[in-house]
XYZ file of C-alpha atoms in Angstrom:
736
model
C -19.884 -22.437 1.093
C -16.700 -22.702 3.418
C -15.039 -25.459 4.436
C -13.422 -25.051 7.954
C -10.939 -28.053 7.210
C -9.283 -29.928 9.992
C -5.820 -31.714 10.064
C -5.976 -34.176 7.368
C -8.936 -32.963 5.710
C -9.042 -32.166 1.880
C -11.322 -30.092 -0.078
C -12.047 -29.608 -4.173
C -10.818 -26.210 -5.083
C -13.645 -25.398 -7.957
C -11.003 -23.334 -9.971
C -7.158 -23.057 -10.606
C -6.567 -19.263 -10.016
C -6.554 -18.878 -6.006
C -5.247 -16.979 -3.071
C -3.750 -18.076 0.216
C -4.422 -15.457 3.269
C -2.289 -15.873 5.980
C -2.766 -14.386 9.513
C -0.690 -14.943 12.121
C -1.389 -12.280 15.095
C 2.691 -11.889 14.622
C 5.327 -11.313 12.202
C 6.036 -14.535 10.547
C 7.372 -15.744 7.046
C 5.375 -17.046 3.964
C 6.645 -18.905 0.819
C 5.831 -22.240 -0.857
C 7.473 -25.444 -2.760
C 6.694 -27.283 -5.601
C 6.884 -31.095 -5.120
C 6.323 -33.566 -8.302
C 4.119 -37.163 -7.472
C 6.685 -38.440 -5.417
C 6.438 -35.441 -2.674
C 10.254 -34.581 -4.115
C 11.604 -30.586 -4.689
C 13.827 -30.971 -7.487
C 15.631 -27.911 -6.311
C 16.041 -24.401 -4.995
C 14.448 -23.370 -8.486
C 10.991 -24.819 -7.264
C 11.022 -22.538 -3.718
C 8.896 -19.458 -3.870
C 10.360 -17.397 -0.768
C 11.041 -13.717 0.175
C 14.799 -13.887 -1.706
C 13.084 -15.198 -4.559
C 9.171 -14.682 -4.251
C 8.131 -15.580 -7.768
C 8.343 -18.411 -10.017
C 5.667 -18.756 -12.733
C 2.354 -19.371 -11.060
C 3.529 -18.830 -7.519
C 4.118 -15.395 -6.058
C 4.713 -15.171 -2.192
C 5.794 -11.572 0.592
C 8.681 -10.746 -0.137
C 9.416 -9.856 4.007
C 7.625 -11.178 7.318
C 4.628 -9.621 8.181
C 1.622 -10.853 10.273
C -0.852 -11.303 7.269
C 0.163 -12.819 3.782
C -1.356 -12.825 0.176
C -0.008 -15.760 -1.796
C -1.277 -15.953 -5.085
C -1.111 -19.206 -6.869
C -2.156 -19.853 -10.683
C -2.336 -23.994 -10.502
C -3.100 -23.867 -14.580
C 0.725 -22.020 -14.918
C 3.106 -23.606 -12.393
C 6.052 -25.467 -14.405
C 5.888 -28.872 -16.137
C 5.810 -32.005 -13.714
C 4.593 -30.100 -10.662
C 2.394 -31.490 -9.179
C 1.966 -30.200 -6.012
C 2.513 -26.889 -3.936
C 3.184 -26.763 0.002
C 2.519 -23.557 1.706
C 4.797 -22.757 4.421
C 5.049 -20.722 7.177
C 7.738 -19.779 9.109
C 9.317 -17.780 12.639
C 11.698 -15.255 11.639
C 15.321 -15.356 13.105
C 15.836 -12.305 15.521
C 18.157 -10.992 18.139
C 15.667 -12.720 20.788
C 14.696 -15.902 18.330
C 17.056 -19.067 17.788
C 18.866 -19.609 15.275
C 21.881 -20.501 13.736
C 24.668 -18.766 15.421
C 22.063 -16.980 17.667
C 21.915 -17.030 21.416
C 18.980 -16.014 21.536
C 15.854 -18.157 23.484
C 13.883 -20.562 20.691
C 11.040 -18.782 18.707
C 7.807 -21.253 18.465
C 4.824 -21.407 17.343
C 3.059 -22.046 20.541
C 3.677 -18.720 21.813
C 1.772 -17.464 19.174
C -1.546 -17.611 18.450
C -2.785 -20.158 15.901
C -2.040 -19.229 12.729
C -5.186 -18.948 10.468
C -4.880 -20.066 6.395
C -7.679 -19.567 4.439
C -7.748 -20.395 0.632
C -10.283 -17.975 -1.388
C -11.159 -17.502 -5.244
C -10.684 -14.410 -7.676
C -13.147 -12.650 -5.968
C -12.380 -13.342 -2.544
C -14.846 -15.555 -1.539
C -13.573 -18.156 0.604
C -13.262 -21.542 -0.858
C -11.240 -23.467 2.539
C -9.852 -22.203 5.723
C -7.702 -23.871 8.378
C -6.684 -23.516 12.133
C -3.134 -24.451 13.099
C -3.392 -25.338 16.353
C -1.812 -28.038 18.584
C 2.007 -25.953 17.615
C 4.293 -26.084 20.361
C 8.519 -26.151 19.642
C 7.532 -25.317 16.090
C 9.421 -22.708 14.510
C 8.418 -23.858 10.527
C 5.219 -25.737 9.618
C 3.852 -27.093 6.259
C 0.104 -25.663 6.776
C -1.329 -26.407 3.342
C -0.768 -28.772 0.370
C -2.577 -28.407 -3.107
C -2.114 -31.416 -4.851
C -3.290 -32.579 -8.634
C -5.597 -35.828 -7.949
C -7.402 -37.415 -11.366
C -7.396 -34.084 -12.891
C -8.961 -32.280 -10.371
C -6.955 -29.674 -8.000
C -7.742 -30.254 -3.993
C -6.449 -28.341 -1.083
C -5.397 -30.786 2.348
C -5.116 -29.022 5.525
C -1.086 -30.584 6.758
C -0.344 -28.889 9.519
C 3.210 -30.909 10.182
C 5.469 -28.856 12.276
C 9.589 -28.449 12.882
C 10.984 -28.153 15.902
C 13.968 -27.970 13.786
C 12.734 -25.139 12.023
C 12.933 -24.078 8.582
C 16.291 -26.327 7.011
C 14.437 -28.679 8.891
C 11.624 -28.297 6.660
C 13.171 -27.844 3.653
C 15.850 -31.150 3.965
C 12.110 -32.779 4.650
C 11.367 -32.259 1.113
C 14.270 -33.575 -0.323
C 16.424 -30.783 -0.962
C 19.522 -31.507 -0.224
C 20.876 -28.023 0.446
C 17.982 -27.534 2.687
C 20.101 -25.391 5.804
C 21.579 -23.280 3.294
C 18.554 -22.194 1.457
C 17.136 -21.932 4.749
C 20.195 -19.892 5.980
C 19.648 -17.347 2.509
C 15.907 -17.204 3.195
C 16.017 -15.708 7.093
C 19.027 -13.682 6.095
C 16.597 -12.037 2.786
C 13.801 -12.090 6.068
C 16.178 -10.081 8.074
C 17.499 -7.042 5.607
C 13.977 -6.302 5.032
C 12.974 -6.626 8.651
C 13.953 -2.503 9.210
C 10.791 -1.347 10.049
C 10.464 -0.243 13.866
C 11.503 2.770 15.135
C 12.063 3.978 18.597
C 10.189 6.397 20.453
C 10.629 9.715 19.111
C 13.415 11.654 21.306
C 12.998 14.995 22.924
C 13.592 17.967 20.697
C 15.465 20.596 21.892
C 14.548 24.213 22.096
C 13.495 26.161 19.101
C 16.914 28.410 19.291
C 18.604 25.302 19.870
C 17.563 23.390 17.026
C 20.577 21.143 16.184
C 20.575 17.770 13.982
C 21.715 14.419 15.316
C 22.538 11.632 13.775
C 20.075 8.691 14.121
C 20.275 6.386 17.073
C 20.642 2.540 16.981
C 17.604 1.196 16.796
C 16.973 -2.108 18.736
C 15.117 -5.101 16.728
C 11.428 -5.454 17.723
C 8.501 -7.468 16.060
C 5.751 -4.919 16.372
C 2.418 -5.706 15.145
C 0.886 -2.726 13.115
C -2.754 -2.681 13.408
C -5.715 0.377 12.906
C -8.907 0.621 14.755
C -11.299 3.302 14.667
C -14.647 3.806 17.026
C -17.572 4.638 14.740
C -17.291 8.394 15.586
C -13.865 10.576 15.602
C -14.458 11.511 19.233
C -15.047 8.152 20.660
C -12.009 6.575 21.284
C -10.845 5.882 17.968
C -7.854 3.568 18.739
C -4.225 4.317 16.437
C -2.590 2.020 14.293
C 0.308 0.868 15.504
C 3.011 0.014 14.076
C 4.033 1.346 10.312
C 2.732 0.433 6.915
C 3.639 0.508 3.667
C 3.220 2.515 2.209
C 1.955 3.161 1.446
C 0.274 5.383 2.014
C -1.522 2.839 1.589
C -5.240 7.023 2.765
C -0.029 3.000 -0.263
C -1.996 2.901 -0.038
C -2.521 1.238 0.246
C -7.286 2.844 1.091
C -4.575 0.606 -0.600
C -4.793 3.621 -4.099
C -2.612 2.421 -7.915
C -1.950 1.984 -5.825
C -4.898 1.156 -3.951
C -4.252 4.252 -1.398
C -5.424 6.065 1.930
C -4.828 9.304 3.589
C 0.264 4.462 2.583
C 0.797 1.239 -2.437
C 1.765 0.477 0.259
C -1.607 3.397 2.030
C -1.233 0.225 6.764
C -3.684 -1.587 8.911
C -7.511 -1.890 8.448
C -9.871 -3.303 10.900
C -9.445 -6.740 11.288
C -11.451 -7.607 7.979
C -9.249 -5.507 6.229
C -6.173 -6.941 4.550
C -1.625 -0.864 2.718
C 1.049 2.558 0.584
C -0.231 4.520 1.004
C -0.765 5.588 0.847
C -0.575 3.481 0.881
C 0.948 2.010 0.210
C 1.641 -0.471 0.248
C 2.358 -2.835 1.258
C 4.960 -6.539 0.538
C 2.547 -8.152 -1.173
C 2.641 -10.380 -5.040
C 2.074 -9.472 -8.142
C 0.919 -9.951 -11.775
C 1.455 -12.638 -13.857
C -0.131 -10.694 -16.956
C -0.718 -7.464 -18.769
C -3.286 -5.064 -18.105
C -4.934 -1.784 -18.258
C -4.809 -0.353 -15.127
C -7.854 1.909 -15.762
C -10.027 -0.608 -16.377
C -11.941 -2.463 -14.262
C -11.883 -5.867 -15.044
C -11.799 -8.434 -12.669
C -7.688 -9.025 -12.455
C -7.198 -10.196 -8.591
C -5.698 -12.901 -9.674
C -3.250 -11.170 -11.707
C -1.879 -9.180 -9.085
C -1.872 -8.896 -5.327
C -4.242 -6.219 -4.009
C -1.420 -5.116 -1.515
C 1.010 -4.129 -4.686
C -1.426 -2.183 -7.270
C -4.586 -3.273 -8.105
C -7.985 -5.068 -6.714
C -10.365 -7.946 -7.828
C -11.758 -4.908 -10.445
C -8.511 -3.821 -11.979
C -9.170 -0.412 -9.410
C -6.086 0.960 -7.551
C -6.311 0.436 -3.928
C -4.828 2.973 -1.195
C -1.682 1.199 0.054
C -2.458 0.832 4.213
C -0.191 0.312 6.600
C 1.086 -3.627 7.137
C 2.421 -5.505 9.345
C 5.822 -5.148 9.781
C 9.260 -6.125 11.900
C 12.588 -5.141 12.668
C 15.929 -5.274 11.925
C 19.206 -3.217 13.742
C 19.348 -0.064 12.186
C 22.894 0.953 10.365
C 25.248 2.578 12.643
C 27.127 4.440 9.535
C 25.746 7.330 8.113
C 23.091 5.446 5.482
C 19.918 4.207 7.369
C 17.371 3.599 5.085
C 15.353 1.802 8.248
C 11.415 2.094 7.646
C 9.721 3.804 10.401
C 7.097 2.195 12.453
C 5.148 2.679 16.349
C 5.532 0.658 19.482
C 2.375 -1.119 20.350
C 2.762 -0.167 24.029
C 0.874 2.602 25.370
C 2.306 6.170 24.540
C 4.037 8.303 26.860
C 1.688 10.934 27.232
C -2.434 11.055 26.602
C -3.994 11.955 23.555
C -6.065 15.057 23.542
C -9.429 14.447 25.270
C -12.745 15.787 23.593
C -14.738 17.637 25.985
C -17.844 16.423 27.616
C -20.980 16.544 25.906
C -24.068 17.605 26.563
C -26.887 14.231 26.744
C -28.170 13.571 23.732
C -25.682 15.160 21.687
C -22.298 14.094 19.517
C -18.738 14.516 21.147
C -17.128 17.546 19.559
C -14.492 16.451 17.914
C -10.334 16.798 19.044
C -7.680 17.068 16.315
C -5.099 13.989 17.649
C -7.361 12.295 19.726
C -5.846 8.914 18.502
C -3.148 7.728 20.412
C 0.617 7.769 19.232
C 3.737 8.752 20.147
C 4.040 12.181 18.444
C 0.846 14.944 17.444
C 2.592 13.859 13.893
C 1.111 10.286 14.236
C -2.097 10.637 16.399
C -2.698 13.004 13.326
C -1.557 9.978 11.116
C -4.050 7.865 12.304
C -6.927 9.484 13.211
C -6.907 10.678 9.763
C -6.906 6.610 8.817
C -9.563 6.869 11.139
C -12.124 9.123 9.539
C -11.159 6.986 6.245
C -12.341 4.117 7.455
C -15.040 5.385 9.160
C -16.071 7.135 5.904
C -15.848 3.851 3.909
C -17.911 1.645 6.223
C -20.968 4.360 6.792
C -21.078 4.438 3.034
C -20.831 0.940 2.465
C -23.140 0.223 5.300
C -25.596 3.059 2.723
C -25.319 1.461 -0.485
C -26.038 -1.935 1.106
C -29.380 -0.744 2.840
C -30.656 0.881 -0.523
C -29.665 -2.642 -2.267
C -31.771 -4.637 0.336
C -34.660 -2.039 0.026
C -34.414 -2.093 -3.875
C -34.186 -5.983 -3.747
C -37.339 -6.389 -1.534
C -39.160 -3.642 -3.355
C -38.456 -6.140 -6.333
C -39.637 -9.164 -4.768
C -43.053 -7.450 -3.247
C -43.805 -6.722 -6.980
C -42.785 -10.024 -8.596
C -45.268 -11.700 -6.286
C -48.208 -8.752 -7.425
C -47.366 -9.775 -10.691
C -47.420 -13.787 -10.035
C -51.180 -12.939 -9.448
C -53.038 -12.592 -12.915
C -55.713 -10.829 -11.294
C -54.098 -8.142 -9.490
C -52.172 -7.385 -12.420
C -55.339 -5.613 -13.752
C -57.217 -4.792 -10.813
C -56.927 -1.979 -8.504
C -55.609 -3.872 -5.805
C -52.639 -4.860 -7.927
C -52.000 -0.742 -8.491
C -52.080 -0.464 -4.827
C -50.238 -2.873 -4.171
C -47.180 -1.411 -6.219
C -47.531 1.808 -5.007
C -46.697 0.369 -1.446
C -43.981 -1.409 -2.552
C -42.710 1.636 -3.463
C -43.216 4.018 -0.736
C -41.859 1.319 1.102
C -38.505 1.289 -0.865
C -38.593 5.292 -0.793
C -38.660 5.138 3.493
C -35.876 2.684 3.950
C -33.742 4.272 1.366
C -34.890 7.766 3.219
C -33.914 6.024 6.707
C -30.680 5.110 5.319
C -29.806 8.141 4.298
C -30.533 9.883 7.561
C -27.862 8.008 9.095
C -25.699 8.658 6.451
C -25.978 12.811 6.612
C -25.488 12.090 10.636
C -22.692 10.287 10.141
C -20.900 12.322 7.510
C -21.811 15.694 9.753
C -19.942 13.820 12.299
C -16.448 13.290 10.252
C -17.231 16.490 8.510
C -16.719 18.618 11.937
C -14.101 16.605 12.607
C -12.421 16.787 9.430
C -12.563 20.865 10.338
C -10.656 20.676 13.224
C -7.902 17.894 12.298
C -7.360 20.006 8.594
C -5.828 22.715 10.754
C -3.925 21.221 12.486
C -1.628 19.203 9.825
C 1.882 19.166 10.197
C 3.123 20.369 6.421
C 3.548 16.716 5.336
C 0.108 16.333 5.887
C -1.241 19.753 4.989
C -2.746 20.767 1.645
C -0.983 23.025 -0.025
C -3.489 25.764 0.628
C -3.226 25.931 4.622
C -1.885 28.498 6.150
C 0.724 26.096 7.798
C 2.911 26.470 4.700
C 2.864 30.488 5.187
C 4.875 29.619 8.210
C 7.421 27.061 6.894
C 10.449 25.664 8.110
C 12.343 23.569 7.246
C 12.607 20.778 9.396
C 15.113 18.741 11.115
C 13.827 15.560 10.677
C 11.716 13.673 8.323
C 7.848 13.002 8.826
C 6.397 9.821 8.983
C 3.921 10.102 5.851
C 3.169 12.190 3.061
C -0.053 14.101 1.924
C -0.121 13.391 -2.489
C -4.091 14.543 -2.718
C -7.360 13.791 -1.295
C -10.142 11.330 -1.261
C -13.962 11.349 -1.542
C -16.726 9.445 -2.038
C -19.639 10.586 -4.540
C -22.155 10.412 -1.678
C -20.596 13.279 0.231
C -18.303 14.820 -2.690
C -18.271 17.809 0.203
C -15.758 15.977 2.458
C -12.515 15.095 1.221
C -10.090 12.660 3.612
C -6.034 13.141 3.462
C -4.822 10.630 1.540
C -1.557 9.908 3.411
C 1.697 7.416 2.466
C 4.064 6.221 4.733
C 7.461 7.355 3.963
C 9.779 6.414 3.315
C 8.552 5.831 0.028
C 8.127 1.580 -0.650
C 6.602 2.264 -4.292
C 7.191 4.803 -6.951
C 4.690 7.213 -8.423
C 3.238 7.186 -11.890
C 1.751 10.486 -13.098
C -0.904 9.124 -15.513
C -0.644 11.552 -18.393
C -2.920 9.552 -20.759
C -6.817 10.330 -20.965
C -8.902 8.024 -19.232
C -12.579 7.730 -18.983
C -12.847 10.887 -15.969
C -14.685 13.609 -17.262
C -12.312 15.931 -15.983
C -9.775 14.850 -19.064
C -12.870 14.855 -21.143
C -13.131 18.709 -20.697
C -9.694 18.848 -21.603
C -8.739 20.546 -24.748
C -5.252 18.597 -25.903
C -3.383 15.893 -24.531
C -0.648 18.319 -24.570
C -2.438 20.258 -22.024
C -2.761 17.067 -19.952
C 1.047 15.889 -20.151
C 1.550 19.626 -18.549
C -0.999 18.831 -15.876
C 0.800 15.456 -15.324
C 4.283 17.063 -14.753
C 2.812 19.449 -12.815
C 1.328 17.510 -10.849
C 5.037 15.829 -9.795
C 6.303 18.948 -9.254
C 4.604 19.599 -6.573
C 4.400 15.571 -4.996
C 8.553 16.720 -5.311
C 8.617 20.157 -3.650
C 6.741 18.474 -1.189
C 8.993 15.674 -0.850
C 12.028 18.561 -0.267
C 10.362 20.261 2.211
C 9.482 17.929 4.273
C 12.936 16.223 4.714
C 15.842 18.019 6.327
C 18.188 20.132 4.302
C 20.508 17.944 2.514
C 18.363 14.561 3.084
C 16.814 14.630 -0.164
C 17.453 15.016 -3.953
C 15.869 15.318 -7.090
C 17.290 14.201 -10.597
C 14.907 15.113 -14.035
C 14.871 13.039 -16.966
C 13.106 15.257 -20.016
C 14.600 13.934 -22.789
C 12.594 16.118 -25.332
C 12.698 19.068 -23.165
C 8.833 19.490 -22.725
C 8.774 20.024 -19.018
C 10.574 23.913 -18.626
C 7.574 25.376 -17.927
C 6.670 23.350 -15.122
C 9.966 22.452 -14.141
C 11.000 26.424 -13.180
C 10.050 26.168 -9.662
C 12.946 22.980 -9.129
C 15.177 25.056 -11.456
C 14.974 28.521 -10.411
C 15.285 28.057 -6.576
C 18.095 25.794 -7.160
C 17.142 22.947 -5.215
C 18.286 20.597 -8.384
C 21.449 19.842 -7.960
C 21.542 19.468 -11.804
C 19.657 20.265 -15.196
C 17.377 17.831 -16.579
C 18.768 14.648 -18.356
C 18.086 14.984 -22.128
C 18.539 13.401 -25.064
C 19.351 9.863 -25.105
C 23.320 10.115 -23.640
C 21.492 12.362 -20.696
C 18.903 9.223 -20.166
C 21.935 6.655 -20.221
C 24.180 9.072 -17.871
C 21.637 9.223 -15.133
C 20.464 5.727 -15.049
C 23.759 4.678 -15.031
C 24.391 7.109 -11.996
C 21.352 6.152 -10.387
C 22.175 2.347 -10.736
C 25.349 2.005 -9.521
C 24.171 3.553 -6.503
C 21.872 1.239 -5.619
C 24.265 -1.595 -6.303
C 27.181 -0.145 -4.126
C 24.171 0.438 -1.559
C 22.869 -2.702 -1.345
C 26.654 -4.249 -0.995
C 27.512 -1.877 1.910
C 23.927 -2.375 3.295
C 24.652 -6.554 3.095
C 28.086 -6.006 4.442
C 27.238 -3.450 7.342
C 29.917 -1.123 5.872
C 27.668 1.930 5.021
C 30.724 4.083 6.575
C 32.788 2.451 3.716
C 30.858 3.756 0.414
C 33.107 5.352 -1.764
C 32.964 9.541 -1.652
C 31.144 10.328 -4.499
C 28.119 8.639 -3.326
C 25.277 10.678 -1.990
C 23.585 9.236 1.173
C 20.530 11.227 0.938
C 17.019 9.702 -0.835
C 17.207 10.406 -3.937
C 14.156 10.715 -6.597
C 14.382 10.152 -10.144
C 11.046 12.108 -12.269
C 10.672 10.326 -15.871
C 8.997 12.635 -18.310
C 7.675 11.444 -21.314
C 8.430 7.635 -21.405
C 9.460 6.167 -23.012
C 10.757 9.147 -25.835
C 14.640 8.802 -25.283
C 14.921 5.431 -24.249
C 16.649 2.100 -25.447
C 16.453 -1.328 -24.144
C 19.451 -0.772 -21.544
C 17.644 2.112 -20.365
C 14.692 0.794 -20.168
C 16.033 -2.644 -18.299
C 17.731 -0.021 -16.111
C 14.305 2.358 -15.480
C 12.969 -1.681 -13.857
C 15.746 -2.716 -12.115
C 15.061 1.270 -9.995
C 11.729 0.436 -9.438
C 12.341 -2.823 -8.193
C 15.428 -2.216 -6.117
C 15.427 1.395 -5.945
C 13.111 1.910 -3.012
C 14.811 -0.453 -0.332
C 17.872 1.721 -0.688
C 16.476 4.947 -1.160
C 16.072 5.270 -4.923
C 12.595 6.297 -6.027
C 10.786 6.452 -9.639
C 8.105 9.433 -10.581
C 7.477 8.822 -13.844
C 5.118 10.763 -15.958
C 4.197 8.892 -18.623
C 0.702 7.779 -20.925
C 0.853 3.939 -21.104
C -0.622 4.016 -24.669
C 2.863 5.426 -25.666
C 4.695 2.811 -24.443
C 2.518 0.406 -26.330
C 5.459 -0.944 -28.724
C 6.830 -2.726 -25.605
C 4.465 -5.205 -25.454
C 4.134 -6.970 -21.999
C 7.510 -6.238 -20.922
C 6.930 -3.421 -19.108
C 3.811 -4.129 -17.540
C 5.432 -5.331 -14.078
C 6.844 -2.318 -14.498
C 3.012 -0.175 -14.175
C 2.040 -2.448 -11.515
C 4.825 -1.978 -9.247
C 3.782 1.564 -9.175
C 1.396 3.870 -7.316
C -0.998 5.285 -9.996
C -1.656 8.742 -9.596
C -3.994 11.149 -11.841
C -3.248 14.898 -12.590
C -7.204 15.988 -13.120
C -10.012 14.122 -10.198
C -10.539 10.152 -10.695
C -12.255 7.715 -9.730
C -9.260 4.825 -9.998
C -8.519 4.248 -6.731
C -10.223 1.236 -4.408
C -10.148 0.593 -1.051
C -9.163 -2.835 0.800
C -12.111 -3.557 2.630
C -15.711 -3.306 0.430
C -13.868 -1.961 -2.715
C -15.059 1.600 -3.070
C -14.298 3.463 -5.949
C -12.714 6.679 -4.480
C -12.113 10.084 -6.120
C -8.485 11.309 -6.055
C -7.631 14.659 -6.787
C -3.969 15.542 -6.642
C -2.685 17.898 -4.535
C -1.956 21.279 -5.902
C -0.973 24.504 -4.937
C -3.996 27.376 -5.406
C -3.751 28.938 -8.621
C -1.917 32.516 -8.400
C -0.310 31.106 -4.967
C 3.526 31.964 -4.586
C 3.454 29.170 -1.866
C 5.672 26.801 -4.633
C 8.234 29.026 -4.754
C 8.636 30.776 -1.230
C 8.730 27.474 0.188
C 11.573 25.871 -2.592
C 13.722 29.069 -1.742
C 13.860 28.476 1.576
C 14.726 25.069 1.060
C 17.263 25.910 -1.069
C 18.556 28.590 1.651
C 18.859 25.771 4.352
C 20.970 23.618 2.327
C 22.984 26.303 1.345
C 23.299 27.487 5.083
C 24.247 23.624 6.001
C 26.467 23.580 3.270
C 24.429 20.988 0.913
């Protein structure tokens, strides 16, 4: 049973591997400090915060958000650490008080009371605390986990500091508390580029002219989503961006855990998004694992970053994010978001339904600033509705089975009824009740699926190219866009109860997580039917090329570039559409020298752009630095990689997405086993996808195992070559 704590109350912790969940309604900063028996923090290395989110036994979020998940392993803390303090603080923005700022004071008294919960590996809540009576404070110590007589306990603290994060850190014994507070808030500010203004009015089709991205004012928008029981009963939109992924990183939260955002986010109030998916800024690691298994790995990683409690990938759902001013220079890596205010024009209304009949589906009936955003939110709502109705059906079946078992047990407890006709009749009656309950549950499920299927039939034809399947006729009329989209389709998701109903898996753009196309064999029947592993590797590379082609097609001319590492030249056939169309700026890198050269080039780009962004000098980049988003496809990893190359690859996976360098790996983890656990953080940071149908993705609400199918071109179709040819023509016309 959950212990609802009040200030000063403590509670015994039954286990040492925990998760701390924080919900505040508005973006806040979450961190943790370690201290010894006397309550002293020995140094900055005993503080986990967005600028340094990981330490032994602790993992915190890398940015401000309304909802946080902090991973704690009390058994892995450094020697001498006897206490863990969970810290919350308000980020400094243009409208908040901070060092050198002239805005009004940021205070917890202006927000809803923050809620903090301690949960176990299974998600079961152990203790919770609502922090009330806060007023002028802008930082607060929420909880204290401490060791007493060999046992760990949690205490509700609720100690606030009007002096903010600097005063709180100084009070914990850190002499350089103000300097560390400034570092933390600066790191948060640099990661808060998540909001975007309403889209500008588009010019007439004949006057399409590209414009630079306008400066965006900072905002603090809560990203949320809600959906009605059915598509046309007023499903409201998610009001701010994920993560993702996508996370359909997903972000469903997919290997991302994945949905239509890691990353795919926001779910109902019960949901924790990368997109897909996607998505998602949550903690990860710290132990090696096989993401194909469904063992309990909740304590090893954060659901928002790759694996769920059963070890399944999850869809990155949209995450609550905040924003910082966009750069005024040519490089703008801010993540798109949405306003919480009502959109300027109402969504299409469904026609009035006949009495007793469900409302007719309408494409784009969710709220949003544009039809693209409305469709994105509608797809998310369909995903959530299907997850809920399937969960209700499974729960009803479990109840029916449990009730039947109880009634049969009652019959068997009476020796007289075991051999009499009365016992046979009771058993038949119990089975009949069970069958009737299951039938009733199936009727409700079929009704809901029929409604969602009708909605999918009208939504799919209305999707823009970035959301549409390759078989959608919209690709036949494709034109190179002048603006980047808000999300990308990576495939489809479905459940075993309704295999014909497919929900697009969408992941937010720009990508916040890399992608891993798994070329290894899995437990999936689809891989078992393949003749050999070479065929599976070819399919994996074909999938990677299809994803890369879609990214090239949905970005404006020259705003997205693709690089390929193919050490042994085994992907020549799969890469033919990219090479023949001319969209590859350089031949695939081959051999150890080629691998080293391209990794050094992209690593240098990440370093220089990071420095330029921090110094607010994006106009000062060297002329040889391409400001476009970059995608690196790595085939047959780790062939051709030495230790230095592996280190550079991990660096790109960790630091690249924030400055426009993204990673797509085509690999089998078995091939990388020689590196041991050193690559586990790399695998966890990527959103795992498969080239064949596989049920490795799990949603973050009820943990359904969703079957993912990649988005590939129909057999014999020339759509991929045609689209890439138009992309190449547009690049030449724009001098790109």
